[in-house]
Coordinates of N, CA and C in Angstrom, one line a residue:
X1 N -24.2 64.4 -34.4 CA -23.2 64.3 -33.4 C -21.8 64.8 -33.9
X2 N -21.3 64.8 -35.0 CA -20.2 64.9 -35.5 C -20.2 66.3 -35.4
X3 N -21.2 66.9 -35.8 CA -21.7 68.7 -36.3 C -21.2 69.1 -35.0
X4 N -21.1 68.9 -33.7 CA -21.8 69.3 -32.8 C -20.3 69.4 -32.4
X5 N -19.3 67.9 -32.5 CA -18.1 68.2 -32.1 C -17.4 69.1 -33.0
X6 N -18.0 69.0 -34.1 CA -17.1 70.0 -35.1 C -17.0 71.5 -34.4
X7 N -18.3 72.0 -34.0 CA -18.6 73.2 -33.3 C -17.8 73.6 -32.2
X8 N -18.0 72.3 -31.2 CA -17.4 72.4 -29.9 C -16.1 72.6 -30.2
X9 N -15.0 72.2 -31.1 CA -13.9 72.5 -31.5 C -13.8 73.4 -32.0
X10 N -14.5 74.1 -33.1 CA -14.8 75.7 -33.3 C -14.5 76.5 -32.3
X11 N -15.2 76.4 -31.5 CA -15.5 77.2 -30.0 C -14.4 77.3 -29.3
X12 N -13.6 76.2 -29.5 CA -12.4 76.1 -28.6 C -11.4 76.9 -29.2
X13 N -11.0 76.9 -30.6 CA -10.4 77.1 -31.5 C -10.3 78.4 -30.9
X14 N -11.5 79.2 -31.3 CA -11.6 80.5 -31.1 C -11.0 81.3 -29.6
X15 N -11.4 80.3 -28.4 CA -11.7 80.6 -27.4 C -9.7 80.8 -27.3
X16 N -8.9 79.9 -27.8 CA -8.0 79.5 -27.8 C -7.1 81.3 -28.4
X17 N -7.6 81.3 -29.4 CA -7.1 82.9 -30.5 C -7.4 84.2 -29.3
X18 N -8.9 83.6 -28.8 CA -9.1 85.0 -28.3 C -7.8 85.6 -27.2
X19 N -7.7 84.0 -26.3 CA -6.6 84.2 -25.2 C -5.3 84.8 -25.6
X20 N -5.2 84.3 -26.9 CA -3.6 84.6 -27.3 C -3.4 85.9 -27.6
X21 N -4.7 86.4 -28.4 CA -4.6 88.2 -28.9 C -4.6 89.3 -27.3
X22 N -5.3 88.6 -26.1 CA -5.8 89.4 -25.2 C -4.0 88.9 -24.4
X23 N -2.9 87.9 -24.2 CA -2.2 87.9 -23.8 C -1.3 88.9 -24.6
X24 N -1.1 88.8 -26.0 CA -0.6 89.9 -26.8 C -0.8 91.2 -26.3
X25 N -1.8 91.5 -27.0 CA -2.3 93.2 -25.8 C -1.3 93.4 -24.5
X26 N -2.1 92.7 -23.7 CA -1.1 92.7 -22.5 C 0.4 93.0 -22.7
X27 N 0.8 92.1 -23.0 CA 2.4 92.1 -23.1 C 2.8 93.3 -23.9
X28 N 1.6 94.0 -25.0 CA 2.5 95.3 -25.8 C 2.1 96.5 -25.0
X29 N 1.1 96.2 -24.0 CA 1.4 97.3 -23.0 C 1.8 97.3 -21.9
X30 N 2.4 96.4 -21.3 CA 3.6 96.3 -20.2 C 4.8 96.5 -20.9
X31 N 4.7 96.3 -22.0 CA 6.3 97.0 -22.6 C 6.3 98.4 -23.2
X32 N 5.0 98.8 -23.2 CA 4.6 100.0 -24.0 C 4.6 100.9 -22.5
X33 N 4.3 100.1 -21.3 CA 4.1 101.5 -19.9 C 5.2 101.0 -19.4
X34 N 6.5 100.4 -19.5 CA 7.7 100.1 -19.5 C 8.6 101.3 -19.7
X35 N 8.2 101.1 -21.4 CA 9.2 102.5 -21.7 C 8.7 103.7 -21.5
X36 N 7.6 103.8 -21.4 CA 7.1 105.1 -21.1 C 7.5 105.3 -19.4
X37 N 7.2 104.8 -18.9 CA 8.3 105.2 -17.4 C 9.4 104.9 -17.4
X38 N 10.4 104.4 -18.4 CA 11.8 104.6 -18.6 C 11.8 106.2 -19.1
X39 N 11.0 106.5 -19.8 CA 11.6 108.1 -20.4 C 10.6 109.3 -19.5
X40 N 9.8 108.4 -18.7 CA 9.8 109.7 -17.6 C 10.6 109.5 -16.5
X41 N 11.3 108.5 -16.5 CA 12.0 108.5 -14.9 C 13.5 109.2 -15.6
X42 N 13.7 109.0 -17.5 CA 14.8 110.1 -17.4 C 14.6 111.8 -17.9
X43 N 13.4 111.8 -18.3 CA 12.9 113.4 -18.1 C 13.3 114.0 -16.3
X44 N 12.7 112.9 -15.9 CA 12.9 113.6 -14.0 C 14.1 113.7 -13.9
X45 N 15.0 112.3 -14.0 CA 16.2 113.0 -13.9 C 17.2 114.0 -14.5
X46 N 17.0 114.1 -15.7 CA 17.4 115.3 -16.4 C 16.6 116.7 -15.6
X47 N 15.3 116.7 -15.1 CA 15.1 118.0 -14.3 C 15.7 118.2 -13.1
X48 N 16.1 117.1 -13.0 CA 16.9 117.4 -11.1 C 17.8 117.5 -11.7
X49 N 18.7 117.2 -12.3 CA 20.0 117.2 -13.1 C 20.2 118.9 -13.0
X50 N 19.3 119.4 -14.0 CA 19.5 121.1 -14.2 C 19.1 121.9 -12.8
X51 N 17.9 120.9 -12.1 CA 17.8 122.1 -10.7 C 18.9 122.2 -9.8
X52 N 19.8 120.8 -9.8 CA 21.1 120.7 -8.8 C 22.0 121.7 -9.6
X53 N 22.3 121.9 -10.7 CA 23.5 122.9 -11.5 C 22.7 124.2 -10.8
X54 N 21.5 124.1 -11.2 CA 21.3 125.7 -10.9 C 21.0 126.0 -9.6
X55 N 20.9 124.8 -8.4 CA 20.7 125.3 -7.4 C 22.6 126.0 -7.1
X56 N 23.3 124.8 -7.3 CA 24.8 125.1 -7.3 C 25.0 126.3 -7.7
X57 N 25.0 126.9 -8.8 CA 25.9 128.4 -9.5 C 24.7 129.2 -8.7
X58 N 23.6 129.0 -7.6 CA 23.2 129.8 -6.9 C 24.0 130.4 -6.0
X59 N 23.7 128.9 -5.7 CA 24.7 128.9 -4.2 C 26.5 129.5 -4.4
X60 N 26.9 129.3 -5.4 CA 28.3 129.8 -6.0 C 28.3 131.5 -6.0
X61 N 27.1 132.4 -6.4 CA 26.4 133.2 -6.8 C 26.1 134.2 -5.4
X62 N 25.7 133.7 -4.5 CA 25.7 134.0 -2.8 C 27.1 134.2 -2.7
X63 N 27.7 132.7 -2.7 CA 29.2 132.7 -2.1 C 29.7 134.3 -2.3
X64 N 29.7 134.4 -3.6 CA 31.1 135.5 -4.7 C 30.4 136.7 -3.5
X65 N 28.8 137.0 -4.1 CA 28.5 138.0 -3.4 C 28.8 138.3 -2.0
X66 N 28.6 137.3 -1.1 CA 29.3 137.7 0.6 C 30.6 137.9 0.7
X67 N 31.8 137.2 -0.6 CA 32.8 137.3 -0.4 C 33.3 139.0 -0.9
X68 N 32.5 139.1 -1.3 CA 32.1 140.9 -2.0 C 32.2 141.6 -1.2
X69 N 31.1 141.7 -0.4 CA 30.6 142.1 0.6 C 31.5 141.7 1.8
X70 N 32.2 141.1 1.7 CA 32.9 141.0 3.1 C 34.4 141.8 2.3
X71 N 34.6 141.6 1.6 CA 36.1 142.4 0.9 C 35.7 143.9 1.3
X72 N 34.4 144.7 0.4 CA 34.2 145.9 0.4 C 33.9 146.5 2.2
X73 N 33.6 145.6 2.8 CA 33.2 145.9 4.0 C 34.2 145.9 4.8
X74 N 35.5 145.0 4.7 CA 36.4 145.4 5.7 C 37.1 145.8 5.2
X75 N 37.7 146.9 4.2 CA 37.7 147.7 3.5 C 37.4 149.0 3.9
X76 N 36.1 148.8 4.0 CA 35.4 150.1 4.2 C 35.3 150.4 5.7
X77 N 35.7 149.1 6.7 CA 36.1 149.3 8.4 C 37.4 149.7 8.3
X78 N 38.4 148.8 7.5 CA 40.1 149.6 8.4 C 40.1 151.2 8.2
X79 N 39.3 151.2 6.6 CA 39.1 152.7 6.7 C 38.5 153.8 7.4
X80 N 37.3 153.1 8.0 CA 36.8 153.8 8.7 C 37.3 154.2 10.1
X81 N 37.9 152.8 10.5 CA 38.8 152.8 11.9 C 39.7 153.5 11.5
X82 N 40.7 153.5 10.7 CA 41.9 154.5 10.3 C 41.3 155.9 10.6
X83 N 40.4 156.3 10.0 CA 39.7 158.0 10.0 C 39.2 158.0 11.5
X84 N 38.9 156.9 11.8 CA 38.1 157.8 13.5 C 39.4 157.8 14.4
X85 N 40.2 156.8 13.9 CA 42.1 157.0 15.0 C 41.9 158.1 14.5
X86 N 42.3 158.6 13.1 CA 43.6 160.0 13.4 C 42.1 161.1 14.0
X87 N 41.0 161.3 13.4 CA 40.2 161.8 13.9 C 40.1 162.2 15.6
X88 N 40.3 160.8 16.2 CA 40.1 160.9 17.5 C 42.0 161.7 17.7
X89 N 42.6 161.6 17.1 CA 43.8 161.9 17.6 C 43.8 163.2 17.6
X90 N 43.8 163.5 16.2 CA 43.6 165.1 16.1 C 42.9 165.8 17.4
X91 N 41.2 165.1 18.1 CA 40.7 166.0 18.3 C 41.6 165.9 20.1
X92 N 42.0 165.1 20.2 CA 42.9 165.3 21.6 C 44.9 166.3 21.1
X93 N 44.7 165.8 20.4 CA 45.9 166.9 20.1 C 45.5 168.4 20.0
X94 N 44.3 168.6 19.5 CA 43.7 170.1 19.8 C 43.3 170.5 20.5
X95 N 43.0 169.8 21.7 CA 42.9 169.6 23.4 C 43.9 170.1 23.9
X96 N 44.9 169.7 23.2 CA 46.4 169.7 23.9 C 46.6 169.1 25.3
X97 N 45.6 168.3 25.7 CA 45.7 167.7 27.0 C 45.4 166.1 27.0
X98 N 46.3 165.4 26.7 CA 46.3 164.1 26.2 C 46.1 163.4 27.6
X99 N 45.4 163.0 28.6 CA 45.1 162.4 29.4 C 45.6 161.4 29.7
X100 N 46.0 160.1 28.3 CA 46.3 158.9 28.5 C 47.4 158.6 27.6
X101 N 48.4 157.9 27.7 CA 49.4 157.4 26.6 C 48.7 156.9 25.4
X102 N 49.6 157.1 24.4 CA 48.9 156.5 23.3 C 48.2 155.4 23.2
X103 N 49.0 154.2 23.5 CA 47.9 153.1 23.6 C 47.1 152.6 24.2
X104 N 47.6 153.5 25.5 CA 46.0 153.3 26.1 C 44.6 154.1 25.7
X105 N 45.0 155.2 25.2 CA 44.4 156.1 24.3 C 43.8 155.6 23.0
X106 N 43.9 154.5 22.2 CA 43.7 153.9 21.2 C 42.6 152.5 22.0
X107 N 43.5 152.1 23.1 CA 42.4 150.7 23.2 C 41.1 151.7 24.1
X108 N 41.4 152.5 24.7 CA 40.3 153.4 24.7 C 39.2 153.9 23.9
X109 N 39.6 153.6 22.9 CA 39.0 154.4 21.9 C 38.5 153.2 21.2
X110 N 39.2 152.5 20.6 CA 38.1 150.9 20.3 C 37.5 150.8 21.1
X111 N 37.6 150.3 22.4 CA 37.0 149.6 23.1 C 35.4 150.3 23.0
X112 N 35.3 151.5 23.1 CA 34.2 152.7 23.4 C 33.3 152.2 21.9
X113 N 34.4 152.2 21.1 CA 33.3 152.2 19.5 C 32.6 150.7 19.2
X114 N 33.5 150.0 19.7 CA 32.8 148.6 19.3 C 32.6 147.7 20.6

């Protein structure tokens, strides 16, 4: 009889260790997939971090270039409107029959081109 409780408290003993190592486990990997999604949630943000800079000096990158493109372009209009005035002027001055006063002669002439 005694054997028997000695066992039965063996058993328990054990049953008792096994709980505590399998609650261990547990707990070193809730803290083990813890950090491991603490340092992928700051890998991600460190990737959005660089995609927002580099979406930015894209976008910065566009800007410069339209503002380029709009410099060189109206630029390259007054000049062009400058040459087609005296152009157009010349070629009614070599007409020698000026139809209309100058500025009606000029909104004439815009108006027709654009």
């Amino acid at each position: 009889m005694l054997i028997l409780q000695v066992r039965e408290q063996q058993k328990y003993i054990a049953f008792q260790i096994r709980q505590k190592v399998k609650q261990r486990r547990e707990e070193q990997l809730h803290k083990l997939e813890e950090a491991l999604r603490d340092e992928w949630q700051k890998a991600q943000d460190q990737k959005m971090q660089a995609l927002e800079e580099l979406y930015l000096s894209s976008l910065r990158a566009i800007g410069e270039g339209h503002r380029q493109a709009k410099e060189n372009c109206s630029s390259d209009v007054e000049g062009l409107g400058e040459q087609m005035h005296v152009n157009t002027l010349w070629k009614w001055k070599d007409k020698e029959q000026p139809k209309l006063p100058a500025c009606r002669l000029l909104r004439h002439i815009l108006l027709r081109e654009y």
